[in-house]
Amino acid sequence: MSRDGEVEEGGIKPLPPEIRSDMARGRRLAWWTIGLMTTVIVVMGFAAGSSQAMRTAWIEDLLSLIPAIVFLVAAHFEPKAPTRLFPFGYHRANSLSFLIAAVALGAVGASLLIESVMTLIKQEHATVGPMTLFGHDIWAGWMMVAALVYSIVPPVILGRLKLPVATRLQDKVLHTDAMMQKADWMTGLAGIAGVIGLGLGFWWADAAAAAIISLSILNDGIKALRSATAELVDGAPRALDKDAEAEDAASLRHELEARYPGAEVRLRETGRFIHAEVAGAERPDRVVDLKALWPGPPERAWRLAQLSFVARDERGPGAPGDFGS
């Protein structure tokens, strides 16, 4: 059943009222990302030339569309009511989208890093020649720098707008998207340094800048992949920005351990929601108020979606004794 338990025409409303406006804002930001970053991709594609830093930055801009797209797909499925084939609903659509975004991020970062390192090993010398613009010959690097400057602006704005929404929603896909925007503008700065370095005669500057960009992408991908994998194998709820237990989950665990001394408390995350299981405690006679159990701010109480009581040796996901509203 849904977290708020309300029923409307068309079925159960699976999303808590507290986060519906933020979900709508997250969807708008994802569409803005697709629109604005598409213009960046077109501009960067025309200006790329033979610069490896430019090609790497262009690929990262293209890659930055993936988190926004999978967020929209997950946001489409997540509110759907449970069905016979999906009796627990579609909350894990967000988890699956997070895994897709993490794999894409890590794989592309690794491939770009290998390409950059091989260029440095082979000492391949990239060149940026002149081009004709409005009847005048200019250094093509200036066009590349102009394109890179433009590529910095949308990610700076979008990233700053997404972070607070991702935090309120506890949405790892949207948070990864915001981190991708940060990587985008950092890529733009590194790309500018690489292109100017080529113009000054430093043949290695372009490939070195591409390698730095690739390391940043790979690092973000590895962190996201560890967190996504933990979530899909029912690990403890992770923080948005690191592979460590979320602070609100740790507080909830301590609250339940204090309330049910001697029992074993297990927490797992399904999308943005926490499911708690207490093993070895006496089963209450009446439904437990989940909001009263939440140790954090009341506006975040929607995070606790379910509380189950099971015998200590019952560890399967279908163990009886689900409580909560």
mmCIF file of C-alpha atoms in Angstrom:
data_model
loop_
_atom_site.group_PDB
_atom_site.id
_atom_site.type_symbol
_atom_site.label_atom_id
_atom_site.label_comp_id
_atom_site.label_asym_id
_atom_site.label_seq_id
_atom_site.Cartn_x
_atom_site.Cartn_y
_atom_site.Cartn_z
ATOM 1 C CA MET A 1 0.000 0.000 0.000
ATOM 2 C CA SER A 2 1.133 3.584 -0.491
ATOM 3 C CA ARG A 3 2.991 5.585 2.116
ATOM 4 C CA ASP A 4 0.067 7.969 2.701
ATOM 5 C CA GLY A 5 -2.606 5.318 2.169
ATOM 6 C CA GLU A 6 -4.861 7.610 0.139
ATOM 7 C CA VAL A 7 -6.900 6.286 -2.766
ATOM 8 C CA GLU A 8 -7.983 8.323 -5.759
ATOM 9 C CA GLU A 9 -9.503 7.672 -9.126
ATOM 10 C CA GLY A 10 -6.816 5.854 -11.110
ATOM 11 C CA GLY A 11 -5.429 3.968 -8.112
ATOM 12 C CA ILE A 12 -3.239 4.442 -5.046
ATOM 13 C CA LYS A 13 -1.013 7.520 -4.774
ATOM 14 C CA PRO A 14 2.428 6.019 -4.092
ATOM 15 C CA LEU A 15 4.305 9.287 -3.568
ATOM 16 C CA PRO A 16 4.078 11.190 -0.267
ATOM 17 C CA PRO A 17 2.440 14.626 -0.575
ATOM 18 C CA GLU A 18 5.544 16.231 0.971
ATOM 19 C CA ILE A 19 7.703 15.522 -2.082
ATOM 20 C CA ARG A 20 5.313 15.815 -5.013
ATOM 21 C CA SER A 21 6.155 19.459 -5.732
ATOM 22 C CA ASP A 22 9.883 18.677 -5.592
ATOM 23 C CA MET A 23 9.358 15.726 -7.947
ATOM 24 C CA ALA A 24 7.648 18.056 -10.401
ATOM 25 C CA ARG A 25 10.541 20.525 -10.093
ATOM 26 C CA GLY A 26 13.040 17.709 -10.599
ATOM 27 C CA ARG A 27 11.289 16.700 -13.825
ATOM 28 C CA ARG A 28 11.356 20.292 -15.086
ATOM 29 C CA LEU A 29 15.074 20.561 -14.319
ATOM 30 C CA ALA A 30 15.710 17.291 -16.173
ATOM 31 C CA TRP A 31 13.931 18.627 -19.265
ATOM 32 C CA TRP A 32 15.862 21.900 -19.016
ATOM 33 C CA THR A 33 19.054 19.861 -18.824
ATOM 34 C CA ILE A 34 18.229 17.938 -21.990
ATOM 35 C CA GLY A 35 17.344 21.129 -23.869
ATOM 36 C CA LEU A 36 20.284 23.296 -22.753
ATOM 37 C CA MET A 37 22.915 20.554 -22.921
ATOM 38 C CA THR A 38 21.770 19.651 -26.446
ATOM 39 C CA THR A 39 22.711 23.183 -27.552
ATOM 40 C CA VAL A 40 26.086 22.768 -25.807
ATOM 41 C CA ILE A 41 26.670 19.434 -27.571
ATOM 42 C CA VAL A 42 25.925 20.987 -30.986
ATOM 43 C CA VAL A 43 28.241 23.965 -30.382
ATOM 44 C CA MET A 44 31.043 21.762 -29.034
ATOM 45 C CA GLY A 45 30.695 19.320 -31.935
ATOM 46 C CA PHE A 46 31.185 22.078 -34.499
ATOM 47 C CA ALA A 47 34.179 23.558 -32.658
ATOM 48 C CA ALA A 48 35.956 20.338 -31.590
ATOM 49 C CA GLY A 49 38.457 20.068 -34.443
ATOM 50 C CA SER A 50 41.428 17.803 -33.678
ATOM 51 C CA SER A 51 41.725 18.707 -29.988
ATOM 52 C CA GLN A 52 41.487 15.662 -27.721
ATOM 53 C CA ALA A 53 40.447 17.805 -24.762
ATOM 54 C CA MET A 54 37.606 19.183 -26.890
ATOM 55 C CA ARG A 55 36.536 15.696 -27.990
ATOM 56 C CA THR A 56 36.648 14.478 -24.379
ATOM 57 C CA ALA A 57 34.615 17.475 -23.215
ATOM 58 C CA TRP A 58 32.114 16.857 -26.029
ATOM 59 C CA ILE A 59 31.710 13.202 -25.020
ATOM 60 C CA GLU A 60 31.205 14.190 -21.388
ATOM 61 C CA ASP A 61 28.557 16.730 -22.417
ATOM 62 C CA LEU A 62 26.840 13.967 -24.388
ATOM 63 C CA LEU A 63 27.122 11.631 -21.398
ATOM 64 C CA SER A 64 25.569 14.244 -19.125
ATOM 65 C CA LEU A 65 22.215 13.618 -20.808
ATOM 66 C CA ILE A 66 22.020 10.062 -19.416
ATOM 67 C CA PRO A 67 21.223 10.902 -15.750
ATOM 68 C CA ALA A 68 18.535 13.379 -16.817
ATOM 69 C CA ILE A 69 16.943 10.858 -19.193
ATOM 70 C CA VAL A 70 16.929 7.949 -16.715
ATOM 71 C CA PHE A 71 15.577 10.261 -13.983
ATOM 72 C CA LEU A 72 12.615 11.105 -16.214
ATOM 73 C CA VAL A 73 12.041 7.410 -16.984
ATOM 74 C CA ALA A 74 12.148 6.510 -13.275
ATOM 75 C CA ALA A 75 9.892 9.449 -12.363
ATOM 76 C CA HIS A 76 7.370 8.169 -14.898
ATOM 77 C CA PHE A 77 7.210 4.662 -13.407
ATOM 78 C CA GLU A 78 7.677 5.410 -9.689
ATOM 79 C CA PRO A 79 4.164 6.868 -9.027
ATOM 80 C CA LYS A 80 2.394 3.961 -10.729
ATOM 81 C CA ALA A 81 0.185 1.821 -8.499
ATOM 82 C CA PRO A 82 1.231 -1.760 -7.695
ATOM 83 C CA THR A 83 0.064 -4.489 -10.055
ATOM 84 C CA ARG A 84 -0.208 -8.267 -9.837
ATOM 85 C CA LEU A 85 3.192 -8.672 -11.511
ATOM 86 C CA PHE A 86 4.718 -5.797 -9.510
ATOM 87 C CA PRO A 87 2.921 -6.065 -6.149
ATOM 88 C CA PHE A 88 5.446 -3.819 -4.340
ATOM 89 C CA GLY A 89 5.129 -1.009 -6.863
ATOM 90 C CA TYR A 90 7.888 0.650 -8.859
ATOM 91 C CA HIS A 91 9.957 2.428 -6.221
ATOM 92 C CA ARG A 92 13.050 0.511 -7.324
ATOM 93 C CA ALA A 93 12.820 2.151 -10.761
ATOM 94 C CA ASN A 94 14.842 4.958 -9.209
ATOM 95 C CA SER A 95 17.450 2.439 -7.976
ATOM 96 C CA LEU A 96 17.748 0.854 -11.413
ATOM 97 C CA SER A 97 18.106 4.266 -13.057
ATOM 98 C CA PHE A 98 20.856 5.137 -10.597
ATOM 99 C CA LEU A 99 22.743 1.976 -11.541
ATOM 100 C CA ILE A 100 22.443 2.769 -15.273
ATOM 101 C CA ALA A 101 23.750 6.299 -14.743
ATOM 102 C CA ALA A 102 26.638 5.031 -12.573
ATOM 103 C CA VAL A 103 27.712 2.345 -15.075
ATOM 104 C CA ALA A 104 27.638 4.806 -17.973
ATOM 105 C CA LEU A 105 29.633 7.345 -15.984
ATOM 106 C CA GLY A 106 32.323 4.872 -14.950
ATOM 107 C CA ALA A 107 32.649 3.133 -18.337
ATOM 108 C CA VAL A 108 33.061 6.325 -20.330
ATOM 109 C CA GLY A 109 35.500 7.769 -17.784
ATOM 110 C CA ALA A 110 37.666 4.649 -18.030
ATOM 111 C CA SER A 111 37.676 4.597 -21.844
ATOM 112 C CA LEU A 112 38.522 8.296 -22.100
ATOM 113 C CA LEU A 113 41.344 7.924 -19.565
ATOM 114 C CA ILE A 114 42.867 5.042 -21.541
ATOM 115 C CA GLU A 115 42.699 7.091 -24.745
ATOM 116 C CA SER A 116 44.363 10.097 -23.105
ATOM 117 C CA VAL A 117 47.163 8.043 -21.526
ATOM 118 C CA MET A 118 47.880 6.277 -24.833
ATOM 119 C CA THR A 119 48.146 9.653 -26.564
ATOM 120 C CA LEU A 120 50.704 10.806 -23.991
ATOM 121 C CA ILE A 121 52.671 7.552 -24.287
ATOM 122 C CA LYS A 122 52.749 7.739 -28.082
ATOM 123 C CA GLN A 123 53.516 11.473 -27.910
ATOM 124 C CA GLU A 124 50.974 12.274 -30.598
ATOM 125 C CA HIS A 125 51.110 15.978 -31.409
ATOM 126 C CA ALA A 126 47.713 17.564 -31.985
ATOM 127 C CA THR A 127 47.622 20.813 -33.968
ATOM 128 C CA VAL A 128 45.112 23.638 -34.090
ATOM 129 C CA GLY A 129 45.382 25.552 -37.345
ATOM 130 C CA PRO A 130 43.785 28.711 -38.737
ATOM 131 C CA MET A 131 40.214 29.044 -39.961
ATOM 132 C CA THR A 132 38.394 31.603 -42.072
ATOM 133 C CA LEU A 133 35.592 33.529 -40.390
ATOM 134 C CA PHE A 134 33.779 36.352 -42.185
ATOM 135 C CA GLY A 135 36.644 36.656 -44.630
ATOM 136 C CA HIS A 136 39.355 36.790 -41.949
ATOM 137 C CA ASP A 137 41.853 34.113 -40.946
ATOM 138 C CA ILE A 138 41.865 33.466 -37.205
ATOM 139 C CA TRP A 139 43.314 30.759 -34.984
ATOM 140 C CA ALA A 140 40.708 27.989 -34.640
ATOM 141 C CA GLY A 141 41.586 27.684 -30.956
ATOM 142 C CA TRP A 142 39.673 30.876 -30.227
ATOM 143 C CA MET A 143 36.492 29.269 -31.521
ATOM 144 C CA MET A 144 37.194 26.253 -29.320
ATOM 145 C CA VAL A 145 37.700 28.471 -26.271
ATOM 146 C CA ALA A 146 34.453 30.346 -27.025
ATOM 147 C CA ALA A 147 32.562 27.046 -27.291
ATOM 148 C CA LEU A 148 34.092 25.837 -24.013
ATOM 149 C CA VAL A 149 33.127 29.073 -22.248
ATOM 150 C CA TYR A 150 29.542 28.591 -23.420
ATOM 151 C CA SER A 151 29.629 24.951 -22.255
ATOM 152 C CA ILE A 152 30.406 26.115 -18.705
ATOM 153 C CA VAL A 153 27.368 28.363 -18.201
ATOM 154 C CA PRO A 154 24.385 25.920 -18.325
ATOM 155 C CA PRO A 155 26.022 23.283 -16.061
ATOM 156 C CA VAL A 156 26.862 25.863 -13.379
ATOM 157 C CA ILE A 157 23.249 27.050 -13.258
ATOM 158 C CA LEU A 158 21.638 23.610 -13.543
ATOM 159 C CA GLY A 159 23.909 21.982 -10.969
ATOM 160 C CA ARG A 160 23.164 24.627 -8.346
ATOM 161 C CA LEU A 161 19.418 24.282 -8.946
ATOM 162 C CA LYS A 162 19.429 20.475 -8.734
ATOM 163 C CA LEU A 163 21.414 19.914 -5.530
ATOM 164 C CA PRO A 164 18.830 21.199 -3.004
ATOM 165 C CA VAL A 165 16.014 19.380 -4.832
ATOM 166 C CA ALA A 166 18.010 16.129 -4.873
ATOM 167 C CA THR A 167 18.687 16.482 -1.133
ATOM 168 C CA ARG A 168 15.030 17.020 -0.258
ATOM 169 C CA LEU A 169 13.975 14.108 -2.475
ATOM 170 C CA GLN A 170 16.851 11.851 -1.361
ATOM 171 C CA ASP A 171 17.246 11.172 -5.084
ATOM 172 C CA LYS A 172 20.610 9.681 -6.042
ATOM 173 C CA VAL A 173 19.936 9.954 -9.778
ATOM 174 C CA LEU A 174 19.239 13.676 -9.554
ATOM 175 C CA HIS A 175 22.247 14.108 -7.243
ATOM 176 C CA THR A 176 24.451 12.235 -9.757
ATOM 177 C CA ASP A 177 23.046 14.537 -12.421
ATOM 178 C CA ALA A 178 24.060 17.590 -10.354
ATOM 179 C CA MET A 179 27.551 16.140 -9.856
ATOM 180 C CA MET A 180 27.715 15.543 -13.615
ATOM 181 C CA GLN A 181 26.954 19.228 -14.157
ATOM 182 C CA LYS A 182 29.850 20.087 -11.838
ATOM 183 C CA ALA A 183 32.114 17.768 -13.847
ATOM 184 C CA ASP A 184 30.909 19.491 -17.026
ATOM 185 C CA TRP A 185 31.971 22.978 -16.017
ATOM 186 C CA MET A 186 35.249 21.686 -14.598
ATOM 187 C CA THR A 187 35.765 19.932 -17.928
ATOM 188 C CA GLY A 188 35.211 23.238 -19.702
ATOM 189 C CA LEU A 189 37.909 24.942 -17.628
ATOM 190 C CA ALA A 190 40.372 22.070 -18.184
ATOM 191 C CA GLY A 191 39.569 22.074 -21.892
ATOM 192 C CA ILE A 192 40.312 25.812 -22.147
ATOM 193 C CA ALA A 193 43.681 25.224 -20.477
ATOM 194 C CA GLY A 194 44.425 22.386 -22.893
ATOM 195 C CA VAL A 195 43.567 24.349 -26.035
ATOM 196 C CA ILE A 196 45.554 27.400 -24.937
ATOM 197 C CA GLY A 197 48.441 25.091 -24.053
ATOM 198 C CA LEU A 198 48.424 23.768 -27.610
ATOM 199 C CA GLY A 199 48.492 27.308 -28.922
ATOM 200 C CA LEU A 200 51.548 28.019 -26.778
ATOM 201 C CA GLY A 201 53.337 24.971 -28.210
ATOM 202 C CA PHE A 202 52.896 22.485 -25.357
ATOM 203 C CA TRP A 203 51.863 19.372 -27.292
ATOM 204 C CA TRP A 204 51.091 17.427 -24.102
ATOM 205 C CA ALA A 205 48.720 20.035 -22.647
ATOM 206 C CA ASP A 206 45.731 18.852 -24.653
ATOM 207 C CA ALA A 207 46.061 15.151 -23.727
ATOM 208 C CA ALA A 208 46.937 15.989 -20.106
ATOM 209 C CA ALA A 209 43.777 18.081 -19.770
ATOM 210 C CA ALA A 210 41.747 15.218 -21.267
ATOM 211 C CA ALA A 211 43.304 12.787 -18.757
ATOM 212 C CA ILE A 212 42.415 15.054 -15.823
ATOM 213 C CA ILE A 213 38.835 15.294 -17.078
ATOM 214 C CA SER A 214 38.672 11.509 -17.471
ATOM 215 C CA LEU A 215 39.919 10.904 -13.925
ATOM 216 C CA SER A 216 37.179 13.147 -12.567
ATOM 217 C CA ILE A 217 34.521 11.253 -14.534
ATOM 218 C CA LEU A 218 35.897 7.860 -13.484
ATOM 219 C CA ASN A 219 36.046 8.826 -9.811
ATOM 220 C CA ASP A 220 32.417 9.986 -9.837
ATOM 221 C CA GLY A 221 31.407 6.804 -11.661
ATOM 222 C CA ILE A 222 33.109 4.487 -9.166
ATOM 223 C CA LYS A 223 31.529 6.205 -6.155
ATOM 224 C CA ALA A 224 28.086 6.148 -7.770
ATOM 225 C CA LEU A 225 28.459 2.497 -8.807
ATOM 226 C CA ARG A 226 29.372 1.380 -5.265
ATOM 227 C CA SER A 227 26.336 3.145 -3.825
ATOM 228 C CA ALA A 228 23.985 1.873 -6.556
ATOM 229 C CA THR A 229 25.157 -1.712 -6.117
ATOM 230 C CA ALA A 230 24.701 -1.544 -2.345
ATOM 231 C CA GLU A 231 21.143 -0.326 -2.775
ATOM 232 C CA LEU A 232 20.162 -3.068 -5.231
ATOM 233 C CA VAL A 233 21.499 -5.837 -2.965
ATOM 234 C CA ASP A 234 19.568 -4.453 0.026
ATOM 235 C CA GLY A 235 22.499 -2.751 1.691
ATOM 236 C CA ALA A 236 21.997 -0.171 4.419
ATOM 237 C CA PRO A 237 20.719 3.197 3.116
ATOM 238 C CA ARG A 238 23.633 5.211 1.741
ATOM 239 C CA ALA A 239 24.311 8.941 1.818
ATOM 240 C CA LEU A 240 23.820 10.913 -1.370
ATOM 241 C CA ASP A 241 27.425 12.002 -1.768
ATOM 242 C CA LYS A 242 29.445 9.056 -0.431
ATOM 243 C CA ASP A 243 29.430 5.306 0.143
ATOM 244 C CA ALA A 244 28.557 5.532 3.843
ATOM 245 C CA GLU A 245 25.371 5.001 5.841
ATOM 246 C CA ALA A 246 22.974 7.927 5.545
ATOM 247 C CA GLU A 247 22.747 10.039 8.713
ATOM 248 C CA ASP A 248 18.958 9.786 8.956
ATOM 249 C CA ALA A 249 19.160 5.995 8.525
ATOM 250 C CA ALA A 250 21.737 5.728 11.318
ATOM 251 C CA SER A 251 19.514 7.834 13.600
ATOM 252 C CA LEU A 252 16.525 5.629 12.789
ATOM 253 C CA ARG A 253 18.523 2.481 13.517
ATOM 254 C CA HIS A 254 19.574 3.854 16.917
ATOM 255 C CA GLU A 255 15.954 4.844 17.675
ATOM 256 C CA LEU A 256 14.633 1.371 16.881
ATOM 257 C CA GLU A 257 17.444 -0.341 18.831
ATOM 258 C CA ALA A 258 16.588 1.804 21.862
ATOM 259 C CA ARG A 259 12.859 1.156 21.499
ATOM 260 C CA TYR A 260 13.289 -2.608 21.024
ATOM 261 C CA PRO A 261 16.324 -3.567 23.158
ATOM 262 C CA GLY A 262 17.894 -6.896 22.316
ATOM 263 C CA ALA A 263 16.302 -7.021 18.862
ATOM 264 C CA GLU A 264 18.238 -6.928 15.604
ATOM 265 C CA VAL A 265 17.418 -3.915 13.417
ATOM 266 C CA ARG A 266 17.965 -4.083 9.669
ATOM 267 C CA LEU A 267 17.435 -1.203 7.270
ATOM 268 C CA ARG A 268 17.392 -1.249 3.492
ATOM 269 C CA GLU A 269 16.625 1.364 0.873
ATOM 270 C CA THR A 270 14.140 1.041 -1.969
ATOM 271 C CA GLY A 271 14.618 4.025 -4.215
ATOM 272 C CA ARG A 272 14.284 7.018 -1.898
ATOM 273 C CA PHE A 273 12.388 5.094 0.839
ATOM 274 C CA ILE A 274 13.661 3.196 3.896
ATOM 275 C CA HIS A 275 12.255 -0.197 4.881
ATOM 276 C CA ALA A 276 12.977 -1.245 8.457
ATOM 277 C CA GLU A 277 12.896 -4.770 9.874
ATOM 278 C CA VAL A 278 13.035 -5.644 13.574
ATOM 279 C CA ALA A 279 13.988 -9.272 14.285
ATOM 280 C CA GLY A 280 13.450 -10.859 17.679
ATOM 281 C CA ALA A 281 11.117 -8.244 19.214
ATOM 282 C CA GLU A 282 7.572 -8.893 20.449
ATOM 283 C CA ARG A 283 5.000 -8.087 17.793
ATOM 284 C CA PRO A 284 2.898 -5.012 18.726
ATOM 285 C CA ASP A 285 -0.855 -5.421 19.160
ATOM 286 C CA ARG A 286 -1.696 -2.431 16.995
ATOM 287 C CA VAL A 287 -0.422 -0.555 13.969
ATOM 288 C CA VAL A 288 2.696 1.484 14.639
ATOM 289 C CA ASP A 289 2.679 5.189 13.733
ATOM 290 C CA LEU A 290 5.696 5.463 11.440
ATOM 291 C CA LYS A 291 5.876 9.244 11.745
ATOM 292 C CA ALA A 292 6.189 8.940 15.526
ATOM 293 C CA LEU A 293 9.176 6.626 15.057
ATOM 294 C CA TRP A 294 11.061 9.000 12.771
ATOM 295 C CA PRO A 295 13.923 10.613 14.752
ATOM 296 C CA GLY A 296 14.660 13.397 12.287
ATOM 297 C CA PRO A 297 12.773 16.456 10.996
ATOM 298 C CA PRO A 298 9.024 15.738 10.590
ATOM 299 C CA GLU A 299 9.087 16.853 6.954
ATOM 300 C CA ARG A 300 11.443 13.942 6.252
ATOM 301 C CA ALA A 301 9.288 11.306 7.987
ATOM 302 C CA TRP A 302 8.051 10.087 4.583
ATOM 303 C CA ARG A 303 11.438 8.353 4.203
ATOM 304 C CA LEU A 304 10.289 5.521 6.507
ATOM 305 C CA ALA A 305 7.879 3.603 4.284
ATOM 306 C CA GLN A 306 7.550 0.305 6.171
ATOM 307 C CA LEU A 307 8.287 -1.373 9.503
ATOM 308 C CA SER A 308 8.241 -5.184 9.766
ATOM 309 C CA PHE A 309 8.521 -7.477 12.786
ATOM 310 C CA VAL A 310 9.896 -10.962 12.180
ATOM 311 C CA ALA A 311 11.259 -13.894 14.157
ATOM 312 C CA ARG A 312 15.036 -13.712 14.467
ATOM 313 C CA ASP A 313 15.570 -16.570 12.008
ATOM 314 C CA GLU A 314 13.180 -15.169 9.353
ATOM 315 C CA ARG A 315 15.399 -13.239 6.981
ATOM 316 C CA GLY A 316 13.573 -13.554 3.678
ATOM 317 C CA PRO A 317 11.943 -10.549 1.984
ATOM 318 C CA GLY A 318 8.540 -12.202 2.323
ATOM 319 C CA ALA A 319 8.644 -12.580 6.120
ATOM 320 C CA PRO A 320 5.266 -11.883 7.769
ATOM 321 C CA GLY A 321 4.381 -9.076 10.116
ATOM 322 C CA ASP A 322 4.320 -5.773 8.153
ATOM 323 C CA PHE A 323 3.143 -2.752 10.109
ATOM 324 C CA GLY A 324 2.743 0.878 9.247
ATOM 325 C CA SER A 325 0.374 3.281 7.579
#
